[in-house]
Coordinates of C-alpha atoms in Angstrom, one line a residue:
M1 CA -0.1 -0.3 -0.4
A2 CA 1.4 3.5 -0.7
T3 CA 2.1 6.2 1.6
L4 CA 2.5 9.7 1.7
K5 CA 5.0 10.7 3.6
L6 CA 4.5 14.1 6.2
P7 CA 7.3 16.3 7.6
Y8 CA 5.2 15.6 11.2
G9 CA 3.3 13.2 12.4
P10 CA 3.3 9.2 11.2
D11 CA 3.1 8.7 7.4
V12 CA -0.5 8.1 6.1
P13 CA -1.6 5.0 4.1
L14 CA -2.9 5.5 0.8
S15 CA -6.4 3.8 -0.2
L16 CA -8.9 3.7 -2.0
P17 CA -12.2 4.2 -0.2
S18 CA -14.6 2.0 -0.7
P19 CA -18.4 3.1 -1.9
E20 CA -20.0 2.7 1.8
A21 CA -17.2 4.8 3.1
L22 CA -18.0 7.6 0.1
G23 CA -21.4 7.7 1.3
T24 CA -21.1 8.0 4.1
A25 CA -18.2 10.8 3.8
A26 CA -20.8 12.4 1.5
G27 CA -23.5 12.7 4.2
N28 CA -21.1 13.9 6.7
I29 CA -19.9 17.0 4.7
F30 CA -23.4 17.5 3.8
E31 CA -24.2 17.9 7.3
W32 CA -21.5 19.7 8.5
V33 CA -22.1 22.4 5.5
T34 CA -25.8 22.7 6.1
N35 CA -25.6 22.2 10.2
G36 CA -22.1 24.0 11.0
G37 CA -20.8 21.2 11.8
L38 CA -21.0 17.8 12.9
A39 CA -20.4 18.0 16.9
D40 CA -23.3 18.5 19.5
L41 CA -22.1 22.2 21.5
T42 CA -24.7 21.9 24.0
P43 CA -23.7 23.0 27.5
L44 CA -24.6 20.2 30.0
P45 CA -27.5 21.4 31.5
S46 CA -26.6 22.9 35.2
E47 CA -27.9 25.3 38.1
V48 CA -25.2 28.3 39.0
L49 CA -25.1 27.9 42.8
H50 CA -22.8 30.9 43.4
T51 CA -21.4 33.6 41.7
A52 CA -18.4 36.0 42.8
P53 CA -15.5 37.6 41.3
Q54 CA -13.3 34.2 39.3
C55 CA -15.7 32.1 41.2
T56 CA -19.1 31.1 39.3
V57 CA -20.2 27.8 41.1
S58 CA -22.6 25.2 39.2
R59 CA -24.2 22.0 39.9
Y60 CA -24.7 19.7 36.9
D61 CA -28.7 18.3 36.9
S62 CA -28.5 14.7 37.1
V63 CA -29.9 13.0 33.9
T64 CA -30.1 9.1 35.6
R65 CA -31.3 8.9 39.4
R66 CA -28.2 10.4 41.5
D67 CA -26.8 7.9 43.8
D68 CA -26.2 9.5 47.1
E69 CA -23.1 6.9 48.1
N70 CA -21.0 8.2 45.5
P71 CA -18.2 10.7 45.4
V72 CA -19.2 14.1 45.0
I73 CA -17.3 15.5 42.4
L74 CA -15.8 19.2 41.6
L75 CA -14.3 19.9 38.6
V76 CA -11.3 22.5 39.0
P77 CA -10.3 24.3 35.3
P78 CA -6.7 25.3 34.9
L79 CA -6.6 29.6 34.4
A80 CA -7.2 30.8 30.9
A81 CA -8.5 27.3 29.1
P82 CA -12.5 27.3 29.3
A83 CA -14.2 25.5 31.6
T84 CA -15.5 23.7 28.7
C85 CA -12.8 21.4 29.2
F86 CA -14.5 19.4 31.4
D87 CA -17.8 19.2 28.4
L88 CA -16.4 19.7 25.2
R89 CA -19.3 17.8 23.5
R90 CA -22.0 15.8 23.6
G91 CA -20.6 12.2 23.8
C92 CA -17.6 13.2 25.1
S93 CA -17.9 15.3 27.8
M94 CA -16.1 13.9 31.3
A95 CA -19.1 16.0 33.3
E96 CA -21.1 13.8 31.5
H97 CA -19.6 10.8 32.4
F98 CA -20.3 11.8 35.8
V99 CA -22.7 12.5 35.8
T100 CA -24.7 9.5 34.4
R101 CA -22.7 7.4 37.0
G102 CA -24.7 9.1 39.4
H103 CA -22.3 11.4 40.9
R104 CA -23.2 14.8 41.8
T105 CA -21.1 16.5 40.1
Y106 CA -20.1 20.4 40.1
L107 CA -18.0 23.0 38.1
V108 CA -16.0 26.3 39.4
D109 CA -15.8 28.4 36.3
Y110 CA -13.2 31.6 37.0
G111 CA -15.0 33.6 33.8
T112 CA -14.2 36.4 31.4
I113 CA -9.7 37.4 33.0
A114 CA -10.0 41.6 32.1
F115 CA -7.1 44.3 32.4
S116 CA -8.4 45.1 35.6
D117 CA -7.7 42.0 36.6
R118 CA -3.9 42.0 36.3
R119 CA -2.9 42.6 39.8
L120 CA -4.3 39.4 40.7
G121 CA -1.9 36.3 41.7
L122 CA -2.1 32.4 41.9
E123 CA -2.8 33.4 46.0
H124 CA -6.2 34.4 45.0
W125 CA -6.9 31.5 44.2
V126 CA -5.7 29.1 46.2
D127 CA -6.5 31.5 49.1
K128 CA -9.9 32.5 47.8
V129 CA -11.3 30.9 45.0
I130 CA -11.1 26.8 45.1
P131 CA -11.6 27.5 49.1
D132 CA -15.0 28.9 48.3
A133 CA -16.0 26.5 45.5
V134 CA -15.2 23.4 47.8
D135 CA -16.9 25.1 50.5
V136 CA -20.1 25.7 48.2
A137 CA -20.4 22.2 47.0
A138 CA -19.8 21.3 50.6
R139 CA -22.3 23.0 51.9
D140 CA -25.0 22.0 48.7
S141 CA -24.1 18.1 49.1
G142 CA -23.7 17.6 52.7
K143 CA -20.3 15.5 51.6
P144 CA -16.6 15.9 51.5
I145 CA -15.2 17.1 47.7
H146 CA -13.4 15.0 45.8
I147 CA -11.5 17.2 43.0
V148 CA -11.0 16.4 39.9
A149 CA -8.3 19.2 38.1
W150 CA -6.6 19.9 34.8
C151 CA -3.6 21.2 34.3
L152 CA -2.8 24.5 36.6
G153 CA -5.9 23.6 38.4
G154 CA -4.3 20.4 40.2
I155 CA -1.7 22.8 41.2
M156 CA -3.8 25.4 42.5
S157 CA -6.1 22.8 44.8
L158 CA -3.3 20.3 45.8
L159 CA -1.7 23.7 47.4
A160 CA -5.2 25.0 48.8
Q161 CA -5.4 22.1 50.2
A162 CA -2.0 21.7 51.4
S163 CA -2.4 25.1 53.5
R164 CA -6.3 24.8 54.5
H165 CA -6.9 21.3 56.2
D166 CA -9.8 22.3 57.4
L167 CA -11.3 22.2 54.0
P168 CA -13.6 19.7 53.5
I169 CA -11.1 18.0 50.7
A170 CA -11.5 14.4 50.7
S171 CA -8.9 13.7 47.8
I172 CA -7.5 15.7 44.9
T173 CA -7.0 14.0 40.8
A174 CA -4.6 16.5 39.1
I175 CA -5.1 15.4 35.0
A176 CA -1.3 16.9 33.6
S177 CA -0.6 19.0 36.1
P178 CA 3.2 19.2 36.0
F179 CA 5.4 19.7 39.0
D180 CA 8.7 19.8 38.0
V181 CA 9.7 22.3 34.3
S182 CA 12.7 21.2 33.9
Q183 CA 11.2 18.0 32.0
V184 CA 9.2 20.1 30.1
P185 CA 10.9 20.7 26.7
L186 CA 8.6 23.5 25.1
I187 CA 10.0 25.2 28.4
A188 CA 13.9 23.9 28.2
P189 CA 15.1 26.8 25.0
I190 CA 13.6 29.7 27.1
R191 CA 14.8 29.0 30.9
P192 CA 18.7 29.9 30.1
I193 CA 18.0 32.8 29.0
A194 CA 15.6 33.4 31.8
I195 CA 17.8 32.7 34.3
R196 CA 20.8 34.4 33.0
T197 CA 18.4 37.9 32.4
G198 CA 17.1 37.3 35.4
G199 CA 14.0 36.9 34.0
R200 CA 14.1 41.2 33.0
L201 CA 12.3 40.8 29.4
G202 CA 9.6 38.1 30.5
T203 CA 8.8 40.7 32.9
L204 CA 9.3 43.9 30.4
A205 CA 7.0 41.6 28.1
Y206 CA 4.3 40.9 30.3
T207 CA 4.2 43.8 32.1
A208 CA 3.5 45.9 29.3
L209 CA 0.6 43.9 28.3
G210 CA -1.1 43.2 31.4
G211 CA -0.7 39.8 31.8
A212 CA -0.5 36.9 28.6
P213 CA -3.6 38.1 26.3
A214 CA -5.9 35.4 25.0
P215 CA -4.5 35.1 21.5
L216 CA -1.1 34.5 22.6
V217 CA -2.5 31.9 25.2
R218 CA -4.1 30.2 22.4
W219 CA -0.9 30.2 19.7
A220 CA 1.1 29.1 22.8
F221 CA -1.4 26.5 23.1
Q222 CA -1.6 25.1 19.3
L223 CA 2.1 25.6 19.2
S224 CA 2.1 22.7 21.6
S225 CA 0.8 20.1 19.0
V226 CA 2.3 21.8 16.0
D227 CA 2.6 18.6 14.1
K228 CA -1.3 17.9 14.9
Y229 CA -2.1 21.4 13.3
V230 CA 0.6 21.0 10.1
T231 CA -1.8 18.0 9.2
K232 CA -4.8 18.8 10.1
P233 CA -6.4 19.4 6.6
L234 CA -4.9 16.0 5.7
A235 CA -6.2 14.2 8.6
I236 CA -9.9 15.4 7.8
M237 CA -9.2 14.6 3.7
T238 CA -8.8 11.0 5.4
H239 CA -11.5 11.0 7.9
L240 CA -14.2 12.5 6.2
D241 CA -16.5 9.2 6.9
D242 CA -15.6 9.0 10.9
R243 CA -18.1 11.3 12.4
D244 CA -16.6 11.4 15.7
F245 CA -13.4 11.9 14.9
L246 CA -14.5 15.4 13.0
A247 CA -17.0 15.9 15.6
Q248 CA -14.2 16.2 18.4
I249 CA -12.1 18.1 15.4
Q250 CA -15.2 21.0 15.5
A251 CA -14.8 20.7 19.7
V252 CA -11.6 21.2 20.2
D253 CA -11.5 24.1 17.8
A254 CA -14.5 25.8 19.2
F255 CA -12.6 25.0 22.9
T256 CA -9.1 26.5 21.8
A257 CA -11.0 29.6 20.1
N258 CA -12.1 30.3 23.6
M259 CA -8.5 30.8 25.2
A260 CA -8.3 33.5 28.1
A261 CA -6.0 35.8 29.3
Y262 CA -3.4 35.4 32.0
P263 CA -3.7 38.3 34.7
G264 CA -0.6 39.7 35.2
R265 CA 0.5 38.9 38.4
M266 CA -0.5 35.6 37.9
F267 CA 1.9 35.3 34.8
G268 CA 4.4 37.3 36.2
Q269 CA 4.3 34.2 39.5
L270 CA 4.2 31.7 36.6
Y271 CA 7.0 32.7 34.8
H272 CA 9.6 33.7 37.6
R273 CA 8.6 30.9 40.2
F274 CA 7.6 28.1 38.1
M275 CA 9.2 28.5 34.5
R276 CA 12.2 30.4 35.7
T277 CA 13.5 29.1 38.9
N278 CA 11.1 25.6 39.1
D279 CA 10.2 26.6 42.5
L280 CA 7.5 23.7 42.9
A281 CA 10.2 20.7 42.0
D282 CA 11.1 20.8 45.6
G283 CA 7.6 20.7 46.3
T284 CA 7.5 24.5 48.0
I285 CA 6.4 27.8 46.9
D286 CA 6.2 31.2 49.3
L287 CA 2.5 33.0 47.4
G288 CA 3.8 36.2 49.9
H289 CA 2.1 35.1 53.1
G290 CA 4.3 32.0 53.9
V291 CA 5.7 29.1 52.1
I292 CA 3.4 26.2 51.2
S293 CA 4.5 23.0 51.5
L294 CA 2.8 20.1 49.2
A295 CA 4.3 17.8 52.2
E296 CA 1.1 19.3 54.0
V297 CA -1.1 17.6 51.8
S298 CA -3.3 15.3 53.4
V299 CA -5.8 13.6 51.6
P300 CA -5.1 10.5 48.6
V301 CA -4.0 11.9 45.4
L302 CA -4.3 10.9 41.7
A303 CA -2.2 12.1 39.0
I304 CA -2.1 11.5 35.3
A305 CA -0.1 11.9 33.0
G306 CA -0.7 12.3 29.1
N307 CA 1.8 9.9 27.2
D308 CA 2.1 12.0 24.4
D309 CA 1.8 15.6 26.5
V310 CA 4.7 18.3 25.7
I311 CA 3.7 20.8 27.8
A312 CA 2.7 18.6 31.0
P313 CA 5.2 15.2 29.8
K314 CA 4.9 12.3 32.1
N315 CA 8.3 13.0 34.6
A316 CA 6.9 16.4 35.1
V317 CA 3.7 15.3 35.8
H318 CA 5.1 12.0 37.9
H319 CA 7.6 14.0 40.2
L320 CA 3.9 14.5 42.4
G321 CA 4.7 11.1 43.8
D322 CA 8.2 12.4 45.2
L323 CA 6.7 16.0 47.4
L324 CA 3.9 14.1 49.0
P325 CA 4.7 12.4 52.3
G326 CA 1.9 13.1 54.3
S327 CA -0.4 11.8 51.6
P328 CA -2.5 8.3 52.8
E329 CA -2.2 7.2 49.0
V330 CA -0.5 8.5 45.5
V331 CA -1.4 7.2 42.5
L332 CA 0.6 7.5 39.5
D333 CA -1.1 6.3 36.2
S334 CA -1.0 8.0 32.7
A335 CA -2.9 7.1 29.8
P336 CA -3.0 7.9 25.6
G337 CA -3.0 11.4 24.7
G338 CA -1.8 15.4 24.6
H339 CA -2.2 18.1 27.2
L340 CA -6.2 18.2 25.8
G341 CA -6.7 14.6 25.1
V342 CA -5.4 12.8 27.8
L343 CA -8.8 14.8 30.0
A344 CA -11.2 15.3 26.9
G345 CA -10.3 13.1 23.9
R346 CA -12.1 10.1 22.7
K347 CA -9.5 7.4 23.9
A348 CA -10.0 9.3 27.4
R349 CA -13.4 8.1 27.8
S350 CA -11.9 4.4 28.4
T351 CA -8.6 5.2 30.2
T352 CA -8.4 8.7 31.9
W353 CA -11.8 8.6 32.9
R354 CA -12.2 4.9 33.9
S355 CA -8.9 5.5 35.7
I356 CA -10.6 8.3 37.9
D357 CA -13.7 5.3 38.2
R358 CA -11.2 3.4 40.0
F359 CA -9.6 5.5 42.4
L360 CA -13.2 7.1 43.4
A361 CA -14.7 3.4 43.4
K362 CA -11.7 2.9 46.5
R363 CA -12.1 5.8 48.1
A364 CA -16.4 5.3 48.5
A365 CA -15.4 1.4 49.8
T366 CA -12.9 3.4 52.2
A367 CA -15.2 5.6 53.5
A368 CA -18.2 2.6 53.3

């Protein structure tokens, strides 16, 4: 069979499609053109319980009979990425998965970050936003909360629990959360320059911009999977008969188009504390009101890495296992996918989500 060699990614086999595949492809194209796409991007029904600056807490409506014995879940996104990461599309939504399995499921959404928010730092989310969201969900459900977080959301959740043992948090799942940035290939070429200049060039840039603007964040996210963006047109052409594949492409494009900005102070902390000095590699960080140590985390933790993630590679994510001596149980796992794919990719339905199901089932059994 002939193959097409690409500058990025694997070679693509070339073969004549069957009449059935051609018919399916024609139907998909017609529906895409007439309906504007194939993905069902209808948000999962939810009810807003709490609204405050950078902290809107919603409870997803149950589509089946809720099992009150199941762990209660709070979904915590990172900054800059829309909270739809947990509800990408119908049929490929982590929130829908949990709700369908009978979990009372909550979401904290930070909303739009404006230039006026440029003075907000990481401590705002660690000390205020996440604790408030946990308290709202715990009061509404009457039970301790199991956090499921993505990327920076996992880091902030762990820091919040380490500094506030009184929070009703029962466990934390951190997906694609890097704790040793020296293991991140995208940052490796930049760190020596930032270290040598004391971070002055980066400081000048984000100070002038008031943070990291949404277009810059979107560009950086696309750069992390440049091979997929280069080969995307060909991938679509060779999968025109695969409705689920095309729907996923559309949903990821919609997600990426809604990237938000980082506040100036927050981005400065990420730049200096995380990227330049790699503070969290030893498990401690000073956010201006004292040192927070991950050694103080006192709940079970699950850390899941994406096998193809260049933003949070496996070694950077699993480094967390060396930083949690106070946790009663630390589970390190990995699953197929890149930074978003490990959370919301098509394979995540049978890998990442099932790993979380097993972790939560063990928590429920222990509680019982």
